[in-house]
Tab-separated table of C-alpha atoms and ligand atoms in Angstrom:
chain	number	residue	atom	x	y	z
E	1	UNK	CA	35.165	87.558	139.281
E	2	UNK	CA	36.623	84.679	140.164
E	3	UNK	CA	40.297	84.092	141.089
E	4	UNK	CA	40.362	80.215	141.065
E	5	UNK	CA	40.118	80.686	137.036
E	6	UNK	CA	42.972	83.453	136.868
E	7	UNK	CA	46.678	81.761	136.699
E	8	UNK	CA	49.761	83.907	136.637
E	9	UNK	CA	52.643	82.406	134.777
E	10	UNK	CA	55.890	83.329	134.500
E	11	UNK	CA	58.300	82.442	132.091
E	12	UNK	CA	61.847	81.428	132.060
E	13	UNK	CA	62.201	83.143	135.599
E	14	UNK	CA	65.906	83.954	135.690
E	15	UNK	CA	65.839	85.479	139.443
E	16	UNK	CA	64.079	83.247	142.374
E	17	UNK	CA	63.503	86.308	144.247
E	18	UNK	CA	61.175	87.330	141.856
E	19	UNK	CA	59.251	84.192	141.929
E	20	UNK	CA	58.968	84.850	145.841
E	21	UNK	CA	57.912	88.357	145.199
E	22	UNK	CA	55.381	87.651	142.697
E	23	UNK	CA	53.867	85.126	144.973
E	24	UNK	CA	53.466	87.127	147.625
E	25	UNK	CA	52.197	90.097	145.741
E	26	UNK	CA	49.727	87.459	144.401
E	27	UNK	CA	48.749	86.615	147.867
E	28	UNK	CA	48.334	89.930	149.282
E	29	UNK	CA	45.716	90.421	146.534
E	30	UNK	CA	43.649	87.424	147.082
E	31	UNK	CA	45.247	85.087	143.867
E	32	UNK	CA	46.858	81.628	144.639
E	33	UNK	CA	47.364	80.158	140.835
E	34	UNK	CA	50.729	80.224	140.096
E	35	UNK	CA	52.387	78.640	136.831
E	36	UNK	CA	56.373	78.647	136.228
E	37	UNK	CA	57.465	77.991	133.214
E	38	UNK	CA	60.929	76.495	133.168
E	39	UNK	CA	62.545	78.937	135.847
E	40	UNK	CA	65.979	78.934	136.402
E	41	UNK	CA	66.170	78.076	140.494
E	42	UNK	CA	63.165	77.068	141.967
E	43	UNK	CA	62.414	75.712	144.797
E	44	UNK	CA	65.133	78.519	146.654
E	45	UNK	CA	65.471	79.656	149.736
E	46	UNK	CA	65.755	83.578	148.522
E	47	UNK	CA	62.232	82.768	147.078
E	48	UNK	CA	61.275	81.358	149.979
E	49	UNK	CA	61.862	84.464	151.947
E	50	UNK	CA	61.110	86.582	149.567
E	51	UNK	CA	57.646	84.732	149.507
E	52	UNK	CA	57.371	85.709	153.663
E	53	UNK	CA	53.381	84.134	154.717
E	54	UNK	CA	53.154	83.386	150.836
E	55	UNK	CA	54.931	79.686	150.788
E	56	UNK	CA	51.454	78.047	150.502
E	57	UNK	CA	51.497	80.038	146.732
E	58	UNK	CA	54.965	79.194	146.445
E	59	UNK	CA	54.195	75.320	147.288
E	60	UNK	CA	51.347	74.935	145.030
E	61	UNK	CA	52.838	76.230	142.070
E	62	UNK	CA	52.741	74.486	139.111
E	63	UNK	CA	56.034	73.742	137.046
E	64	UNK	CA	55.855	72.934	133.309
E	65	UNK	CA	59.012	72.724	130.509
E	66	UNK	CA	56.528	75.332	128.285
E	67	UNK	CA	54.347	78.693	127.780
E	68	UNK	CA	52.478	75.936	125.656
E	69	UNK	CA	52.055	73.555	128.225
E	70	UNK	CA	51.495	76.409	130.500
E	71	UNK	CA	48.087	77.424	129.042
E	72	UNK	CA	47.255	74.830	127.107
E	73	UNK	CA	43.821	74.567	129.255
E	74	UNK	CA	43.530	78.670	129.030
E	75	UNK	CA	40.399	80.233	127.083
E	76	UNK	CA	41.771	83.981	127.116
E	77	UNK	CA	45.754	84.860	127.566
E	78	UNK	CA	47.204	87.977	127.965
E	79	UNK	CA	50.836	88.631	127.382
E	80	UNK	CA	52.384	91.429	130.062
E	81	UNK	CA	54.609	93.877	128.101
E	82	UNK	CA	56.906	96.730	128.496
E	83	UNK	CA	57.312	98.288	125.361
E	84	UNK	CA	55.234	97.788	121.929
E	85	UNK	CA	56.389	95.016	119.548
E	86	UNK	CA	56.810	94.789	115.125
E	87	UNK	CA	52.910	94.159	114.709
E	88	UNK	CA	50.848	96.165	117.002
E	89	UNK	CA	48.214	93.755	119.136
E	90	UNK	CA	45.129	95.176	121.127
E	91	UNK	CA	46.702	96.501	124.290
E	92	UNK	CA	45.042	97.583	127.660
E	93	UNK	CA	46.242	99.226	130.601
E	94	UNK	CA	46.278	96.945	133.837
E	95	UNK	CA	43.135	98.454	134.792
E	96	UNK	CA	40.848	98.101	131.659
E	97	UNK	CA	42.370	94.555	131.455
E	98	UNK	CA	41.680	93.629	134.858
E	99	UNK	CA	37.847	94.815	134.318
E	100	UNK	CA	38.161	92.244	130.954
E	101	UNK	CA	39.581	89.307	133.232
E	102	UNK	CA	37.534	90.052	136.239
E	103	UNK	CA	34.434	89.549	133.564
E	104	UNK	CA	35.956	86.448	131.829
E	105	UNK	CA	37.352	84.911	134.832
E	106	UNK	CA	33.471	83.835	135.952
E	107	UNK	CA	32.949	82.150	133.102
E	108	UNK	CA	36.414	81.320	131.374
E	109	UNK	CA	39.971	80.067	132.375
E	110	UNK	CA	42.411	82.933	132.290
E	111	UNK	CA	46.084	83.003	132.179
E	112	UNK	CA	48.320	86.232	132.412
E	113	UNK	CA	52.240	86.014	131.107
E	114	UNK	CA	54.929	87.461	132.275
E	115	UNK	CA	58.041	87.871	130.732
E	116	UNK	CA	62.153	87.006	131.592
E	117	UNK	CA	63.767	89.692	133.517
E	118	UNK	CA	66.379	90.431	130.679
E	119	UNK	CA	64.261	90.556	127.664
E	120	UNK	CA	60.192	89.750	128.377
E	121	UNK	CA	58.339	87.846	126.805
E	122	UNK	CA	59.108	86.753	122.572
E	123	UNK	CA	57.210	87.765	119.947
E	124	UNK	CA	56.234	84.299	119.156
E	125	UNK	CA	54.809	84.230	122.998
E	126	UNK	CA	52.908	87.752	122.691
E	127	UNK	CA	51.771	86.192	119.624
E	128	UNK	CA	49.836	83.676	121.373
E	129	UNK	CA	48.000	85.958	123.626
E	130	UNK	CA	44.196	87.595	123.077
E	131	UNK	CA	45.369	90.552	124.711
E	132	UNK	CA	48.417	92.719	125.649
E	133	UNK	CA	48.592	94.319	128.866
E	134	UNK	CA	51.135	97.513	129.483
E	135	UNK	CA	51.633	99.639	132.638
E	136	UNK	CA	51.688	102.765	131.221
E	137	UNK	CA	55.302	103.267	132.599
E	138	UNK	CA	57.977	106.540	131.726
E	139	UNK	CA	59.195	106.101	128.661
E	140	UNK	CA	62.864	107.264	129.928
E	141	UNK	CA	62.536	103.717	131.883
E	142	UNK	CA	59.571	101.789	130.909
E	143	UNK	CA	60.411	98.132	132.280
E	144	UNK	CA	59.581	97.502	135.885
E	145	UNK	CA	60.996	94.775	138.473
E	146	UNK	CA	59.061	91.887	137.538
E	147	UNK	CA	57.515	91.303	140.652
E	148	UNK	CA	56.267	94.880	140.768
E	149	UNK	CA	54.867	94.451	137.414
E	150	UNK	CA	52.700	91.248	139.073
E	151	UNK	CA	51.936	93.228	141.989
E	152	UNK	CA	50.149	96.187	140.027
E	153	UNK	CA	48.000	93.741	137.820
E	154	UNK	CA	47.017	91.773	140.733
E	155	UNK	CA	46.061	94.671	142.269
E	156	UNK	CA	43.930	95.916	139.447
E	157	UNK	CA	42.298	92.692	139.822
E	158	UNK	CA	41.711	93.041	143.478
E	159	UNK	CA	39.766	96.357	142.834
E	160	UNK	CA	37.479	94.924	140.666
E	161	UNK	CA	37.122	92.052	142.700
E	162	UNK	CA	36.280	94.395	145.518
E	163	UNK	CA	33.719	96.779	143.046
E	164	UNK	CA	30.059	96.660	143.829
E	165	UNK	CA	29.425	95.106	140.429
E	166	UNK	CA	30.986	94.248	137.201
E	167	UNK	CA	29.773	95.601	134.050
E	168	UNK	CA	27.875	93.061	132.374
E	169	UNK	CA	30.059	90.255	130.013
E	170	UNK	CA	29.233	90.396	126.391
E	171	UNK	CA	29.155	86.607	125.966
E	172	UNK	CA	28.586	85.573	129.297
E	173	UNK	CA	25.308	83.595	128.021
E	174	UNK	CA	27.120	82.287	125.008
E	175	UNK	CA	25.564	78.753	124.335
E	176	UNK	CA	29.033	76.554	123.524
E	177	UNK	CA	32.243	76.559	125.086
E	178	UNK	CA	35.129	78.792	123.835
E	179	UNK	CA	38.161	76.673	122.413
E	180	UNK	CA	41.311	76.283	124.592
E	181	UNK	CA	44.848	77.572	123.962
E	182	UNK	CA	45.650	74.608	122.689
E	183	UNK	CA	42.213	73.992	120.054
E	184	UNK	CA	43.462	77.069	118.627
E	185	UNK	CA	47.566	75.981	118.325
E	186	UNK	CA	46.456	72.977	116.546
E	187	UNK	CA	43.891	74.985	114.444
E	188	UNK	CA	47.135	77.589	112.991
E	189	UNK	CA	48.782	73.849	112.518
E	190	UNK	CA	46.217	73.315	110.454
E	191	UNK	CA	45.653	76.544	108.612
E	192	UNK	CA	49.745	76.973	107.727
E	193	UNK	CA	49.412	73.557	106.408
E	194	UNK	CA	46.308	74.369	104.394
E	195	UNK	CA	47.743	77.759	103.211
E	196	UNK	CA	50.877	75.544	101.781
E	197	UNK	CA	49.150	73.299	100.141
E	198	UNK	CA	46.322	75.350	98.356
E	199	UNK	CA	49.502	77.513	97.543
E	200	UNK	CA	48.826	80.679	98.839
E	201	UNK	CA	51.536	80.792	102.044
E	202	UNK	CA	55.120	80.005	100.244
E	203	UNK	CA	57.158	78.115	103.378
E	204	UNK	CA	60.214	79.510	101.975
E	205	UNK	CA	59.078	83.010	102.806
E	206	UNK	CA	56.485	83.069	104.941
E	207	UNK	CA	56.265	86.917	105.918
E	208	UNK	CA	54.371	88.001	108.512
E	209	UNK	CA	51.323	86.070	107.169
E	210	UNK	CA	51.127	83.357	110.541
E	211	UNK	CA	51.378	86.295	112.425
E	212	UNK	CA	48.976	88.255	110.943
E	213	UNK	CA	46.129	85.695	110.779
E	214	UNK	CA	46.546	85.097	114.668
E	215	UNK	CA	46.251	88.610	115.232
E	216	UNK	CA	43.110	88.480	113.709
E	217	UNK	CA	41.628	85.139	115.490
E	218	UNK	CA	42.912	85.892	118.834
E	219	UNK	CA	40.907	89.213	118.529
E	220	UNK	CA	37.107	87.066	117.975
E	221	UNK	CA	36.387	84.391	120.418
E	222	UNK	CA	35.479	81.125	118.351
E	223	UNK	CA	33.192	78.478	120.390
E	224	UNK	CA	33.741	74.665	120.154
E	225	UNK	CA	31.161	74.579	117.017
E	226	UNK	CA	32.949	76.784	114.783
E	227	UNK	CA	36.236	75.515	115.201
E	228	UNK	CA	34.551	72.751	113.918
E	229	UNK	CA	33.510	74.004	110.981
E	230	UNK	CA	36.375	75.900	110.035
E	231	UNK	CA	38.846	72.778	110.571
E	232	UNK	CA	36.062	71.082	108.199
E	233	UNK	CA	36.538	73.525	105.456
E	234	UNK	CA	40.407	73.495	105.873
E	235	UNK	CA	40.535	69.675	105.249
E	236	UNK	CA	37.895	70.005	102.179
E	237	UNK	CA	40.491	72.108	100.795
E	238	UNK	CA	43.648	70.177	101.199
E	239	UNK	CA	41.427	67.508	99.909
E	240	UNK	CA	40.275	69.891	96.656
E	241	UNK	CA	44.130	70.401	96.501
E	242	UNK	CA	45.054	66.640	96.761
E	243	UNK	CA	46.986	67.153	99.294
E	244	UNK	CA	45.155	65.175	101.993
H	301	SAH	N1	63.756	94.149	129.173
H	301	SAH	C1	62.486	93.527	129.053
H	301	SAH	C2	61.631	93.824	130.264
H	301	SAH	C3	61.462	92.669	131.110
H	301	SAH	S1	60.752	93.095	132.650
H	301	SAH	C4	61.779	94.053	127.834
H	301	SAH	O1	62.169	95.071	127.324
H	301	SAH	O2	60.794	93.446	127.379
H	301	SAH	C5	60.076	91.518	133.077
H	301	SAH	C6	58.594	91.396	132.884
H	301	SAH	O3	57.901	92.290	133.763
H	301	SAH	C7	58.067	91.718	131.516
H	301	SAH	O4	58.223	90.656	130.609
H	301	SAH	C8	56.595	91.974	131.833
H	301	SAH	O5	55.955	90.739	132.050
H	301	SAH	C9	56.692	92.717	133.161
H	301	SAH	N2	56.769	94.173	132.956
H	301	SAH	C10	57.788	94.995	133.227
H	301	SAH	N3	57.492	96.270	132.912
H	301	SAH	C11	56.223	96.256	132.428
H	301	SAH	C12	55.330	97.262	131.922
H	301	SAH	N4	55.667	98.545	131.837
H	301	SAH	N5	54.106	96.855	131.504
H	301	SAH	C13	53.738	95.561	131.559
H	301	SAH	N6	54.535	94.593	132.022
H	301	SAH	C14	55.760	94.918	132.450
């Protein structure tokens, strides 16, 4: 594992006491890379405190406008969640997913979302994610604090940071790069603009086709060389369509 490569972000952080909390939980369990995505107060002093021996997270935190600027450098992103969405996404439990991330992180950037107090993270954000992560909370009350819910991932992570060994990563050896966040946002650019003009996605009602097809490329890992390829057969067929 390592935890340089592992970045908790939160989004649209309404309460700065949270942000303290989550750093220090983050802290505690040996992870310093923190990403805020357009929080409501921040700096604050109730984060501060809230933060206690954490302000060195706190400090170092990186601030960005949004989730897509957020992990536009990220290979792998899992979306936190506390209750199941329209389309159902591969979901682990914070410990299966921390043995996934403590696997990735030696070889990949990671980044792990979490969601606004009042209502989590969007669909179109979950959408962007490889993975879903739930705590399998009571389903009387299923949404923790969020700084809680950062607390019990991190320590997940911690354990398996702490195991004797990890099990072995199916592509650690893989010969090419996997694409970034953002390789893959431009590649659905792409593809929706493809699927127009070839005629087979209908702008006006779109469905839950988008949706659908990053379900199913956020569940393979595509390397550098085949996102060439496939952004060279989308632009043979816009050309084939004169479109291009
Ligand atoms: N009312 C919101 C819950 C927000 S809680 C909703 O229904 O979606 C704030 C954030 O804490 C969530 O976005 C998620 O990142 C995290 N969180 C809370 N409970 C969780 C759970 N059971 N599993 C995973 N993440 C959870």
């Amino acid at each position: 594992m390592n935890t340089d490569n592992i970045e908790i972000v939160l989004v649209h952080t309404s309460s700065p006491g949270n942000i303290g909390g989550a750093a220090r939980a983050m802290k505690n369990m040996g992870l310093s890379r923190l990403t805020l995505v357009a929080p409501r107060e921040f700096p604050a002093p109730e984060a501060t405190w809230r933060a206690a021996s954490a302000s060195d997270v706190l400090n170092s935190a990186r601030i960005v406008d949004s989730v897509d600027e957020a992990i536009a450098d990220s290979q792998f992103v899992v979306g936190t969640s506390a209750r199941g969405r329209r389309i159902p996404w591969p979901v682990l439990d914070p410990r299966r997913c921390a043995e996934r991330l403590a696997v990735s992180s030696r070889t990949e950037r990671v980044a792990i979302l979490f969601g606004r107090e009042d209502r989590g993270l969007t669909n179109e954000e979950l959408q962007r994610c490889n993975l879903h992560c739930h705590i399998p909370s009571h389903e009387d009350y299923s949404s923790l604090n969020l700084a809680m819910a950062v607390q019990i991932v991190a320590y997940e992570l911690r354990m398996w940071g702490l195991a004797e060994r990890l099990p072995e990563a199916a592509d650690e050896d893989w010969d090419v790069p996997f694409v970034t966040t953002e390789e893959m946002t431009r590649f659905y650019r792409h593809l929706e603009e493809t699927l127009t003009d070839i005629g087979f996605l209908d702008p006006a009602a779109p469905r839950q086709l988008m949706p659908r097809l990053a379900r199913l490329f956020n569940r393979v890992r595509i390397d550098d060389m085949e996102m060439g390829i496939l952004r060279g057969i989308l632009t043979e067929a816009q050309k084939s369509a004169g479109k291009h």
